[in-house]
PDB file of C-alpha atoms in Angstrom:
ATOM      1  CA  UNK X   1       0.000   0.000   0.000  1.00 93.00           C
ATOM      2  CA  UNK X   2       1.358   3.390  -1.010  1.00 95.00           C
ATOM      3  CA  UNK X   3       0.676   5.802   1.864  1.00 97.00           C
ATOM      4  CA  UNK X   4       1.463   8.911  -0.195  1.00 97.00           C
ATOM      5  CA  UNK X   5      -1.349  10.644  -2.070  1.00 97.00           C
ATOM      6  CA  UNK X   6      -1.070  12.432  -5.410  1.00 95.00           C
ATOM      7  CA  UNK X   7      -1.587  16.058  -4.384  1.00 92.00           C
ATOM      8  CA  UNK X   8      -1.276  17.187  -8.021  1.00 93.00           C
ATOM      9  CA  UNK X   9      -4.868  16.075  -8.506  1.00 93.00           C
ATOM     10  CA  UNK X  10      -5.953  19.108  -6.471  1.00 90.00           C
ATOM     11  CA  UNK X  11      -4.650  21.480  -9.137  1.00 91.00           C
ATOM     12  CA  UNK X  12      -7.510  23.335 -10.774  1.00 85.00           C
ATOM     13  CA  UNK X  13      -9.805  23.184  -7.771  1.00 89.00           C
ATOM     14  CA  UNK X  14     -10.392  26.274  -5.650  1.00 88.00           C
ATOM     15  CA  UNK X  15     -12.360  24.905  -2.700  1.00 90.00           C
ATOM     16  CA  UNK X  16     -10.230  23.277   0.034  1.00 90.00           C
ATOM     17  CA  UNK X  17     -13.023  20.747   0.539  1.00 89.00           C
ATOM     18  CA  UNK X  18     -12.992  19.793  -3.136  1.00 91.00           C
ATOM     19  CA  UNK X  19      -9.211  19.458  -3.132  1.00 92.00           C
ATOM     20  CA  UNK X  20      -9.326  17.145  -0.113  1.00 93.00           C
ATOM     21  CA  UNK X  21     -12.149  15.070  -1.585  1.00 92.00           C
ATOM     22  CA  UNK X  22     -10.488  14.566  -4.983  1.00 94.00           C
ATOM     23  CA  UNK X  23      -7.066  13.634  -3.594  1.00 96.00           C
ATOM     24  CA  UNK X  24      -8.230  11.384  -0.756  1.00 96.00           C
ATOM     25  CA  UNK X  25     -10.877   9.501  -2.740  1.00 95.00           C
ATOM     26  CA  UNK X  26      -8.369   8.835  -5.532  1.00 95.00           C
ATOM     27  CA  UNK X  27      -5.919   7.408  -3.005  1.00 97.00           C
ATOM     28  CA  UNK X  28      -8.606   5.259  -1.373  1.00 96.00           C
ATOM     29  CA  UNK X  29      -9.775   3.701  -4.643  1.00 96.00           C
ATOM     30  CA  UNK X  30      -6.216   2.944  -5.762  1.00 96.00           C
ATOM     31  CA  UNK X  31      -4.832   1.645  -2.471  1.00 96.00           C
ATOM     32  CA  UNK X  32      -7.569   0.419  -0.140  1.00 97.00           C
ATOM     33  CA  UNK X  33      -9.390  -2.884  -0.030  1.00 97.00           C
ATOM     34  CA  UNK X  34     -12.944  -3.724   1.007  1.00 97.00           C
ATOM     35  CA  UNK X  35     -12.856  -4.254   4.768  1.00 97.00           C
ATOM     36  CA  UNK X  36     -16.052  -6.300   4.524  1.00 97.00           C
ATOM     37  CA  UNK X  37     -15.076  -8.967   1.983  1.00 96.00           C
ATOM     38  CA  UNK X  38     -11.333  -8.390   1.525  1.00 96.00           C
ATOM     39  CA  UNK X  39     -11.588  -7.579  -2.179  1.00 96.00           C
ATOM     40  CA  UNK X  40      -8.624  -5.577  -3.459  1.00 94.00           C
ATOM     41  CA  UNK X  41     -10.802  -3.498  -5.786  1.00 92.00           C
ATOM     42  CA  UNK X  42     -12.808  -0.421  -4.810  1.00 95.00           C
ATOM     43  CA  UNK X  43     -14.490   2.090  -7.117  1.00 94.00           C
ATOM     44  CA  UNK X  44     -15.940   5.593  -7.100  1.00 91.00           C
ATOM     45  CA  UNK X  45     -19.682   5.889  -6.637  1.00 89.00           C
ATOM     46  CA  UNK X  46     -21.627   7.746  -9.299  1.00 76.00           C
ATOM     47  CA  UNK X  47     -21.269  11.514  -9.168  1.00 66.00           C
ATOM     48  CA  UNK X  48     -23.604  13.412  -6.862  1.00 53.00           C
ATOM     49  CA  UNK X  49     -24.653  10.344  -4.938  1.00 59.00           C
ATOM     50  CA  UNK X  50     -25.610  11.884  -1.572  1.00 60.00           C
ATOM     51  CA  UNK X  51     -24.913   8.873   0.642  1.00 69.00           C
ATOM     52  CA  UNK X  52     -21.611   7.214  -0.264  1.00 77.00           C
ATOM     53  CA  UNK X  53     -18.289   8.002  -1.946  1.00 90.00           C
ATOM     54  CA  UNK X  54     -16.781   4.558  -2.601  1.00 94.00           C
ATOM     55  CA  UNK X  55     -18.144   1.060  -3.112  1.00 94.00           C
ATOM     56  CA  UNK X  56     -16.922  -2.503  -3.516  1.00 96.00           C
ATOM     57  CA  UNK X  57     -17.839  -3.978  -6.942  1.00 95.00           C
ATOM     58  CA  UNK X  58     -17.649  -7.494  -5.476  1.00 96.00           C
ATOM     59  CA  UNK X  59     -19.858  -7.342  -2.362  1.00 96.00           C
ATOM     60  CA  UNK X  60     -21.478  -3.965  -3.202  1.00 94.00           C
ATOM     61  CA  UNK X  61     -20.807  -2.536   0.253  1.00 95.00           C
ATOM     62  CA  UNK X  62     -20.591   1.262   0.284  1.00 94.00           C
ATOM     63  CA  UNK X  63     -18.315   3.650   2.170  1.00 96.00           C
ATOM     64  CA  UNK X  64     -18.309   7.321   3.044  1.00 95.00           C
ATOM     65  CA  UNK X  65     -14.839   8.858   3.409  1.00 96.00           C
ATOM     66  CA  UNK X  66     -14.063  11.641   5.871  1.00 96.00           C
ATOM     67  CA  UNK X  67     -10.533  13.034   5.731  1.00 96.00           C
ATOM     68  CA  UNK X  68      -8.621  15.851   7.368  1.00 96.00           C
ATOM     69  CA  UNK X  69      -5.131  17.266   7.037  1.00 95.00           C
ATOM     70  CA  UNK X  70      -4.154  16.969  10.676  1.00 95.00           C
ATOM     71  CA  UNK X  71      -6.139  15.253  13.397  1.00 95.00           C
ATOM     72  CA  UNK X  72      -9.833  14.971  14.191  1.00 96.00           C
ATOM     73  CA  UNK X  73     -11.009  15.830  17.668  1.00 94.00           C
ATOM     74  CA  UNK X  74     -14.007  14.174  19.309  1.00 96.00           C
ATOM     75  CA  UNK X  75     -16.281  15.072  16.406  1.00 96.00           C
ATOM     76  CA  UNK X  76     -16.312  14.726  12.621  1.00 96.00           C
ATOM     77  CA  UNK X  77     -18.079  17.254  10.429  1.00 94.00           C
ATOM     78  CA  UNK X  78     -20.760  15.675   8.240  1.00 92.00           C
ATOM     79  CA  UNK X  79     -23.604  16.761   5.967  1.00 91.00           C
ATOM     80  CA  UNK X  80     -27.233  17.707   6.551  1.00 93.00           C
ATOM     81  CA  UNK X  81     -28.639  16.672   9.924  1.00 95.00           C
ATOM     82  CA  UNK X  82     -32.063  15.598   8.622  1.00 94.00           C
ATOM     83  CA  UNK X  83     -30.467  13.547   5.848  1.00 92.00           C
ATOM     84  CA  UNK X  84     -28.222  11.725   8.322  1.00 93.00           C
ATOM     85  CA  UNK X  85     -31.091  10.906  10.693  1.00 93.00           C
ATOM     86  CA  UNK X  86     -33.200   9.698   7.765  1.00 92.00           C
ATOM     87  CA  UNK X  87     -30.342   7.449   6.652  1.00 90.00           C
ATOM     88  CA  UNK X  88     -30.088   5.935  10.133  1.00 92.00           C
ATOM     89  CA  UNK X  89     -33.826   5.336  10.360  1.00 88.00           C
ATOM     90  CA  UNK X  90     -33.912   3.679   6.940  1.00 86.00           C
ATOM     91  CA  UNK X  91     -30.693   1.691   7.518  1.00 80.00           C
ATOM     92  CA  UNK X  92     -29.341   3.212   4.298  1.00 82.00           C
ATOM     93  CA  UNK X  93     -26.093   4.320   5.885  1.00 90.00           C
ATOM     94  CA  UNK X  94     -22.693   3.429   4.400  1.00 94.00           C
ATOM     95  CA  UNK X  95     -19.749   2.281   6.474  1.00 96.00           C
ATOM     96  CA  UNK X  96     -17.444   5.140   7.405  1.00 97.00           C
ATOM     97  CA  UNK X  97     -13.777   5.548   6.490  1.00 97.00           C
ATOM     98  CA  UNK X  98     -11.915   8.106   8.607  1.00 97.00           C
ATOM     99  CA  UNK X  99      -8.529   9.405   7.405  1.00 98.00           C
ATOM    100  CA  UNK X 100      -5.937  11.662   8.995  1.00 97.00           C
ATOM    101  CA  UNK X 101      -3.088  12.771   6.730  1.00 97.00           C
ATOM    102  CA  UNK X 102      -0.063  15.052   6.949  1.00 96.00           C
ATOM    103  CA  UNK X 103      -0.536  18.308   5.049  1.00 92.00           C
ATOM    104  CA  UNK X 104       3.210  18.674   4.502  1.00 92.00           C
ATOM    105  CA  UNK X 105       3.608  15.729   2.130  1.00 93.00           C
ATOM    106  CA  UNK X 106       0.098  14.255   1.838  1.00 95.00           C
ATOM    107  CA  UNK X 107       0.927  10.913   3.422  1.00 96.00           C
ATOM    108  CA  UNK X 108      -1.683   8.941   5.338  1.00 97.00           C
ATOM    109  CA  UNK X 109      -0.970   8.833   9.064  1.00 98.00           C
ATOM    110  CA  UNK X 110      -4.095   7.151  10.445  1.00 98.00           C
ATOM    111  CA  UNK X 111      -7.066   5.426   8.873  1.00 98.00           C
ATOM    112  CA  UNK X 112     -10.047   3.747  10.540  1.00 98.00           C
ATOM    113  CA  UNK X 113     -13.077   1.784   9.370  1.00 98.00           C
ATOM    114  CA  UNK X 114     -16.355   2.137  11.294  1.00 98.00           C
ATOM    115  CA  UNK X 115     -19.168  -0.268  10.325  1.00 97.00           C
ATOM    116  CA  UNK X 116     -22.559   1.365   9.862  1.00 96.00           C
ATOM    117  CA  UNK X 117     -24.238  -0.669  12.611  1.00 96.00           C
ATOM    118  CA  UNK X 118     -22.252   1.270  15.228  1.00 96.00           C
ATOM    119  CA  UNK X 119     -24.141   4.433  14.265  1.00 96.00           C
ATOM    120  CA  UNK X 120     -27.133   5.522  16.341  1.00 95.00           C
ATOM    121  CA  UNK X 121     -28.973   8.889  16.404  1.00 94.00           C
ATOM    122  CA  UNK X 122     -27.462   9.724  19.796  1.00 93.00           C
ATOM    123  CA  UNK X 123     -23.977  10.172  18.312  1.00 95.00           C
ATOM    124  CA  UNK X 124     -25.255  12.607  15.658  1.00 96.00           C
ATOM    125  CA  UNK X 125     -25.120  16.183  16.925  1.00 96.00           C
ATOM    126  CA  UNK X 126     -27.247  18.866  15.289  1.00 96.00           C
ATOM    127  CA  UNK X 127     -25.365  22.028  14.379  1.00 95.00           C
ATOM    128  CA  UNK X 128     -26.850  25.515  14.559  1.00 93.00           C
ATOM    129  CA  UNK X 129     -28.717  26.452  11.334  1.00 91.00           C
ATOM    130  CA  UNK X 130     -27.009  28.782   8.883  1.00 90.00           C
ATOM    131  CA  UNK X 131     -28.300  32.309   9.366  1.00 87.00           C
ATOM    132  CA  UNK X 132     -31.317  33.160   7.225  1.00 83.00           C
ATOM    133  CA  UNK X 133     -29.551  35.935   5.301  1.00 84.00           C
ATOM    134  CA  UNK X 134     -26.862  33.580   3.965  1.00 83.00           C
ATOM    135  CA  UNK X 135     -27.037  31.872   0.568  1.00 80.00           C
ATOM    136  CA  UNK X 136     -27.888  28.530   2.220  1.00 80.00           C
ATOM    137  CA  UNK X 137     -29.924  30.124   4.982  1.00 84.00           C
ATOM    138  CA  UNK X 138     -31.654  27.689   7.298  1.00 87.00           C
ATOM    139  CA  UNK X 139     -29.527  24.693   6.265  1.00 91.00           C
ATOM    140  CA  UNK X 140     -28.629  22.589   9.300  1.00 95.00           C
ATOM    141  CA  UNK X 141     -25.553  20.415   9.358  1.00 94.00           C
ATOM    142  CA  UNK X 142     -24.440  17.777  11.805  1.00 96.00           C
ATOM    143  CA  UNK X 143     -21.410  16.358  13.580  1.00 96.00           C
ATOM    144  CA  UNK X 144     -20.564  12.705  14.186  1.00 97.00           C
ATOM    145  CA  UNK X 145     -19.470  12.388  17.817  1.00 97.00           C
ATOM    146  CA  UNK X 146     -17.227   9.448  17.051  1.00 96.00           C
ATOM    147  CA  UNK X 147     -15.692   9.506  20.530  1.00 95.00           C
ATOM    148  CA  UNK X 148     -19.018   8.005  21.678  1.00 95.00           C
ATOM    149  CA  UNK X 149     -18.679   4.966  19.406  1.00 97.00           C
ATOM    150  CA  UNK X 150     -17.568   1.819  21.289  1.00 96.00           C
ATOM    151  CA  UNK X 151     -13.886   1.032  20.775  1.00 95.00           C
ATOM    152  CA  UNK X 152     -14.737  -2.280  19.101  1.00 95.00           C
ATOM    153  CA  UNK X 153     -16.402  -0.291  16.307  1.00 96.00           C
ATOM    154  CA  UNK X 154     -13.395   1.901  15.466  1.00 97.00           C
ATOM    155  CA  UNK X 155     -11.094  -0.477  13.616  1.00 97.00           C
ATOM    156  CA  UNK X 156      -7.588   0.710  12.634  1.00 97.00           C
ATOM    157  CA  UNK X 157      -6.467   0.099   9.061  1.00 98.00           C
ATOM    158  CA  UNK X 158      -3.375   2.349   9.205  1.00 98.00           C
ATOM    159  CA  UNK X 159      -1.893   3.373  12.535  1.00 97.00           C
ATOM    160  CA  UNK X 160       0.839   5.964  12.998  1.00 96.00           C
ATOM    161  CA  UNK X 161       1.894   5.597   9.375  1.00 96.00           C
ATOM    162  CA  UNK X 162       2.005   1.783   9.448  1.00 96.00           C
ATOM    163  CA  UNK X 163      -0.410  -0.452   7.521  1.00 97.00           C
ATOM    164  CA  UNK X 164      -2.018  -3.211   9.579  1.00 96.00           C
ATOM    165  CA  UNK X 165      -2.447  -6.694   8.034  1.00 95.00           C
ATOM    166  CA  UNK X 166      -5.519  -6.695   5.808  1.00 96.00           C
ATOM    167  CA  UNK X 167      -6.684 -10.132   6.924  1.00 95.00           C
ATOM    168  CA  UNK X 168      -6.670  -8.977  10.561  1.00 94.00           C
ATOM    169  CA  UNK X 169      -8.718  -5.892   9.699  1.00 96.00           C
ATOM    170  CA  UNK X 170     -11.299  -7.924   7.766  1.00 97.00           C
ATOM    171  CA  UNK X 171     -11.456 -10.455  10.608  1.00 95.00           C
ATOM    172  CA  UNK X 172     -12.116  -7.715  13.182  1.00 94.00           C
ATOM    173  CA  UNK X 173     -14.940  -6.360  11.031  1.00 96.00           C
ATOM    174  CA  UNK X 174     -16.457  -9.820  10.720  1.00 96.00           C
ATOM    175  CA  UNK X 175     -16.228 -10.362  14.476  1.00 94.00           C
ATOM    176  CA  UNK X 176     -18.469  -7.343  15.043  1.00 96.00           C
ATOM    177  CA  UNK X 177     -20.993  -8.268  12.338  1.00 95.00           C
ATOM    178  CA  UNK X 178     -23.261 -10.049  14.831  1.00 95.00           C
ATOM    179  CA  UNK X 179     -24.068  -6.636  16.347  1.00 95.00           C
ATOM    180  CA  UNK X 180     -25.866  -5.557  13.170  1.00 94.00           C
ATOM    181  CA  UNK X 181     -29.590  -5.016  13.677  1.00 93.00           C
ATOM    182  CA  UNK X 182     -32.133  -2.909  11.811  1.00 91.00           C
ATOM    183  CA  UNK X 183     -33.914  -2.117  15.080  1.00 93.00           C
ATOM    184  CA  UNK X 184     -32.525   1.277  16.130  1.00 93.00           C
ATOM    185  CA  UNK X 185     -33.709   0.971  19.733  1.00 93.00           C
ATOM    186  CA  UNK X 186     -32.033  -2.402  20.152  1.00 94.00           C
ATOM    187  CA  UNK X 187     -28.881  -1.081  18.468  1.00 95.00           C
ATOM    188  CA  UNK X 188     -28.872   1.928  20.766  1.00 95.00           C
ATOM    189  CA  UNK X 189     -28.992  -0.230  23.874  1.00 96.00           C
ATOM    190  CA  UNK X 190     -26.216  -2.496  22.616  1.00 96.00           C
ATOM    191  CA  UNK X 191     -23.979   0.477  21.814  1.00 96.00           C
ATOM    192  CA  UNK X 192     -24.684   2.131  25.169  1.00 97.00           C
ATOM    193  CA  UNK X 193     -23.865  -0.986  27.177  1.00 97.00           C
ATOM    194  CA  UNK X 194     -20.760  -1.655  25.071  1.00 97.00           C
ATOM    195  CA  UNK X 195     -19.630   1.901  25.789  1.00 96.00           C
ATOM    196  CA  UNK X 196     -20.138   1.292  29.518  1.00 97.00           C
ATOM    197  CA  UNK X 197     -18.039  -1.869  29.313  1.00 97.00           C
ATOM    198  CA  UNK X 198     -15.342   0.146  27.504  1.00 95.00           C
ATOM    199  CA  UNK X 199     -15.076   2.333  30.577  1.00 95.00           C
ATOM    200  CA  UNK X 200     -14.159  -0.624  32.776  1.00 94.00           C
ATOM    201  CA  UNK X 201     -10.430  -0.417  33.456  1.00 92.00           C
ATOM    202  CA  UNK X 202     -10.012  -4.159  33.931  1.00 95.00           C
ATOM    203  CA  UNK X 203     -10.970  -6.983  31.597  1.00 96.00           C
ATOM    204  CA  UNK X 204     -13.056  -8.522  34.387  1.00 96.00           C
ATOM    205  CA  UNK X 205     -15.979  -6.650  35.915  1.00 97.00           C
ATOM    206  CA  UNK X 206     -19.101  -7.231  37.963  1.00 97.00           C
ATOM    207  CA  UNK X 207     -22.809  -6.629  37.575  1.00 97.00           C
ATOM    208  CA  UNK X 208     -22.715  -4.176  40.480  1.00 96.00           C
ATOM    209  CA  UNK X 209     -20.147  -2.118  38.550  1.00 97.00           C
ATOM    210  CA  UNK X 210     -22.463  -2.083  35.542  1.00 97.00           C
ATOM    211  CA  UNK X 211     -25.323  -0.859  37.736  1.00 97.00           C
ATOM    212  CA  UNK X 212     -23.241   2.261  38.451  1.00 97.00           C
ATOM    213  CA  UNK X 213     -24.156   3.396  34.923  1.00 97.00           C
ATOM    214  CA  UNK X 214     -27.904   3.094  35.611  1.00 97.00           C
ATOM    215  CA  UNK X 215     -28.479   6.811  36.179  1.00 96.00           C
ATOM    216  CA  UNK X 216     -26.680   7.753  32.964  1.00 96.00           C
ATOM    217  CA  UNK X 217     -28.584   5.126  30.971  1.00 96.00           C
ATOM    218  CA  UNK X 218     -31.870   6.303  32.506  1.00 96.00           C
ATOM    219  CA  UNK X 219     -31.232   9.795  31.131  1.00 94.00           C
ATOM    220  CA  UNK X 220     -30.750   8.368  27.644  1.00 92.00           C
ATOM    221  CA  UNK X 221     -33.684   5.926  27.840  1.00 93.00           C
ATOM    222  CA  UNK X 222     -36.297   7.775  29.880  1.00 93.00           C
ATOM    223  CA  UNK X 223     -39.085   5.518  28.637  1.00 92.00           C
ATOM    224  CA  UNK X 224     -37.529   2.450  30.286  1.00 93.00           C
ATOM    225  CA  UNK X 225     -38.767   1.793  33.832  1.00 93.00           C
ATOM    226  CA  UNK X 226     -36.392  -1.037  34.721  1.00 95.00           C
ATOM    227  CA  UNK X 227     -32.881  -0.047  33.692  1.00 97.00           C
ATOM    228  CA  UNK X 228     -31.081  -2.736  35.689  1.00 97.00           C
ATOM    229  CA  UNK X 229     -33.107  -5.498  34.048  1.00 97.00           C
ATOM    230  CA  UNK X 230     -32.293  -3.997  30.651  1.00 97.00           C
ATOM    231  CA  UNK X 231     -28.589  -3.979  31.516  1.00 97.00           C
ATOM    232  CA  UNK X 232     -28.755  -7.679  32.409  1.00 97.00           C
ATOM    233  CA  UNK X 233     -30.578  -8.391  29.158  1.00 97.00           C
ATOM    234  CA  UNK X 234     -27.911  -6.616  27.082  1.00 97.00           C
ATOM    235  CA  UNK X 235     -25.121  -8.443  28.907  1.00 97.00           C
ATOM    236  CA  UNK X 236     -26.837 -11.718  28.044  1.00 96.00           C
ATOM    237  CA  UNK X 237     -27.044 -10.675  24.381  1.00 97.00           C
ATOM    238  CA  UNK X 238     -23.371  -9.648  24.340  1.00 97.00           C
ATOM    239  CA  UNK X 239     -22.448 -12.984  25.904  1.00 96.00           C
ATOM    240  CA  UNK X 240     -24.423 -14.869  23.247  1.00 96.00           C
ATOM    241  CA  UNK X 241     -22.627 -12.836  20.567  1.00 96.00           C
ATOM    242  CA  UNK X 242     -19.217 -13.672  22.072  1.00 95.00           C
ATOM    243  CA  UNK X 243     -18.179 -10.231  23.339  1.00 96.00           C
ATOM    244  CA  UNK X 244     -18.146 -11.123  27.041  1.00 97.00           C
ATOM    245  CA  UNK X 245     -18.089 -14.283  29.139  1.00 96.00           C
ATOM    246  CA  UNK X 246     -19.854 -15.116  32.398  1.00 94.00           C
ATOM    247  CA  UNK X 247     -17.094 -16.206  34.778  1.00 93.00           C
ATOM    248  CA  UNK X 248     -19.424 -17.531  37.492  1.00 88.00           C
ATOM    249  CA  UNK X 249     -23.058 -17.537  38.514  1.00 79.00           C
ATOM    250  CA  UNK X 250     -22.705 -14.541  40.793  1.00 86.00           C
ATOM    251  CA  UNK X 251     -22.658 -11.611  38.382  1.00 92.00           C
ATOM    252  CA  UNK X 252     -19.036 -11.577  37.240  1.00 96.00           C
ATOM    253  CA  UNK X 253     -18.010 -11.085  33.626  1.00 96.00           C
ATOM    254  CA  UNK X 254     -14.908 -11.024  31.465  1.00 96.00           C
ATOM    255  CA  UNK X 255     -14.275  -9.239  28.185  1.00 96.00           C
ATOM    256  CA  UNK X 256     -13.355 -11.573  25.328  1.00 95.00           C
ATOM    257  CA  UNK X 257     -10.772 -10.923  22.620  1.00 92.00           C
ATOM    258  CA  UNK X 258     -13.497  -9.363  20.481  1.00 90.00           C
ATOM    259  CA  UNK X 259     -13.456  -6.432  22.911  1.00 91.00           C
ATOM    260  CA  UNK X 260      -9.901  -6.400  24.205  1.00 90.00           C
ATOM    261  CA  UNK X 261      -8.204  -7.078  20.857  1.00 85.00           C
ATOM    262  CA  UNK X 262      -5.669  -9.115  22.794  1.00 85.00           C
ATOM    263  CA  UNK X 263      -4.040 -12.244  21.399  1.00 83.00           C
ATOM    264  CA  UNK X 264      -2.256 -15.130  23.078  1.00 85.00           C
ATOM    265  CA  UNK X 265       1.416 -15.796  22.441  1.00 89.00           C
ATOM    266  CA  UNK X 266       3.958 -18.184  23.905  1.00 93.00           C
ATOM    267  CA  UNK X 267       7.253 -16.457  24.647  1.00 94.00           C
ATOM    268  CA  UNK X 268      10.341 -18.416  25.579  1.00 95.00           C
ATOM    269  CA  UNK X 269      12.717 -17.097  28.255  1.00 96.00           C
ATOM    270  CA  UNK X 270      16.198 -18.615  28.518  1.00 95.00           C
ATOM    271  CA  UNK X 271      18.601 -17.776  31.341  1.00 95.00           C
ATOM    272  CA  UNK X 272      22.308 -18.506  31.207  1.00 96.00           C
ATOM    273  CA  UNK X 273      24.308 -19.626  34.264  1.00 96.00           C
ATOM    274  CA  UNK X 274      28.024 -20.212  33.965  1.00 96.00           C
ATOM    275  CA  UNK X 275      30.839 -21.193  36.353  1.00 96.00           C
ATOM    276  CA  UNK X 276      34.431 -22.231  35.701  1.00 96.00           C
ATOM    277  CA  UNK X 277      35.495 -25.159  37.943  1.00 95.00           C
ATOM    278  CA  UNK X 278      39.088 -26.374  38.456  1.00 96.00           C
ATOM    279  CA  UNK X 279      39.556 -30.148  38.481  1.00 96.00           C
ATOM    280  CA  UNK X 280      42.590 -32.484  38.358  1.00 96.00           C
ATOM    281  CA  UNK X 281      42.487 -35.238  35.758  1.00 96.00           C
ATOM    282  CA  UNK X 282      44.805 -37.181  33.412  1.00 96.00           C
ATOM    283  CA  UNK X 283      42.982 -35.920  30.280  1.00 96.00           C
ATOM    284  CA  UNK X 284      40.508 -33.333  29.101  1.00 97.00           C
ATOM    285  CA  UNK X 285      37.875 -36.008  28.599  1.00 96.00           C
ATOM    286  CA  UNK X 286      38.337 -37.286  32.159  1.00 97.00           C
ATOM    287  CA  UNK X 287      38.070 -33.725  33.509  1.00 97.00           C
ATOM    288  CA  UNK X 288      34.791 -33.117  31.707  1.00 97.00           C
ATOM    289  CA  UNK X 289      33.397 -36.456  32.938  1.00 97.00           C
ATOM    290  CA  UNK X 290      34.314 -35.672  36.554  1.00 97.00           C
ATOM    291  CA  UNK X 291      32.477 -32.362  36.393  1.00 97.00           C
ATOM    292  CA  UNK X 292      29.495 -33.994  34.656  1.00 96.00           C
ATOM    293  CA  UNK X 293      29.262 -36.578  37.448  1.00 97.00           C
ATOM    294  CA  UNK X 294      29.635 -33.946  40.143  1.00 96.00           C
ATOM    295  CA  UNK X 295      26.857 -31.875  38.564  1.00 96.00           C
ATOM    296  CA  UNK X 296      24.517 -34.889  38.407  1.00 96.00           C
ATOM    297  CA  UNK X 297      25.279 -35.697  42.047  1.00 97.00           C
ATOM    298  CA  UNK X 298      24.476 -32.050  42.924  1.00 95.00           C
ATOM    299  CA  UNK X 299      27.974 -31.484  44.246  1.00 96.00           C
ATOM    300  CA  UNK X 300      28.081 -28.513  41.880  1.00 96.00           C
ATOM    301  CA  UNK X 301      25.008 -26.290  42.008  1.00 96.00           C
ATOM    302  CA  UNK X 302      24.873 -23.070  40.009  1.00 95.00           C
ATOM    303  CA  UNK X 303      23.061 -20.147  41.636  1.00 95.00           C
ATOM    304  CA  UNK X 304      22.368 -16.440  41.065  1.00 94.00           C
ATOM    305  CA  UNK X 305      26.056 -15.559  41.369  1.00 95.00           C
ATOM    306  CA  UNK X 306      26.626 -17.562  38.175  1.00 96.00           C
ATOM    307  CA  UNK X 307      23.998 -15.642  36.127  1.00 96.00           C
ATOM    308  CA  UNK X 308      25.453 -14.414  32.817  1.00 95.00           C
ATOM    309  CA  UNK X 309      22.408 -13.244  30.853  1.00 96.00           C
ATOM    310  CA  UNK X 310      19.143 -14.179  29.188  1.00 96.00           C
ATOM    311  CA  UNK X 311      17.297 -14.307  25.857  1.00 96.00           C
ATOM    312  CA  UNK X 312      13.609 -13.772  25.121  1.00 96.00           C
ATOM    313  CA  UNK X 313      11.986 -14.696  21.837  1.00 94.00           C
ATOM    314  CA  UNK X 314       8.632 -15.728  20.434  1.00 91.00           C
ATOM    315  CA  UNK X 315       8.163 -19.471  20.901  1.00 86.00           C
ATOM    316  CA  UNK X 316       4.781 -19.925  19.287  1.00 78.00           C
ATOM    317  CA  UNK X 317       2.002 -17.713  17.913  1.00 74.00           C
ATOM    318  CA  UNK X 318      -1.149 -19.485  19.074  1.00 63.00           C
ATOM    319  CA  UNK X 319      -3.370 -17.257  16.974  1.00 63.00           C
TER     320      UNK X 319
END
């Protein structure tokens, strides 16, 4: 993958937004792959399509690309608020590609894929309408508060200028696919509880710790009269989908690799002990045999004073 974009494509365009769109979309089509099916071919959507920028000719999944020269904060600028909410309600939302690039040389620094089923209306923030006297007076835009998306839904493709293995990216996307549901209320609850689990510092947590989020969840779901029961229900769903495990029958849980992103490796550690021993013998062979016998009989025991060093290396990748 070539991480440098062709900034010459921006020549002839006046708008900074147009320049960014032309250069970044060209790079994406030429260098990216479909994170859904793994296909190495992406294409531009038809001009003026209001929903998506890029699509996969093989699986027909669509993507919207948001890019910035620099770094995004907590929020990403998007289009019309009403259009976005309508897309969410109709489940006609594309997956989102998020790119951060260096303005100095137009190289891609960070790139994430966010599947569409992690989007809920609560993370879409309405902007103030454009003043009535302006050319687009009354138009209301929106912001994607992507900091509110669970960590399992923000999947790195390029991190700090380094491309991650494509098969790992596609696998992570597929691991989250069981969260997809057309029911926005159900999706909202799943995302909210996942976000609460994200806030747990340890991989293991308890039901009582989850109940500490009850007040916050009540504010978001005022129509629900039994928040704690709903929390237990969502934990059961997340267990069935393989995101958490029940560790006992007393309300204790553990995050699985789907949430932690952790893998299991076997690493070998070798320590070296060495001591020079003087021995009288008629030959070198006899001297070595005497020391070998003494070592077996534990007359020579090496200890920490004989430590000379160590080596650590990967023994086996169990993944």
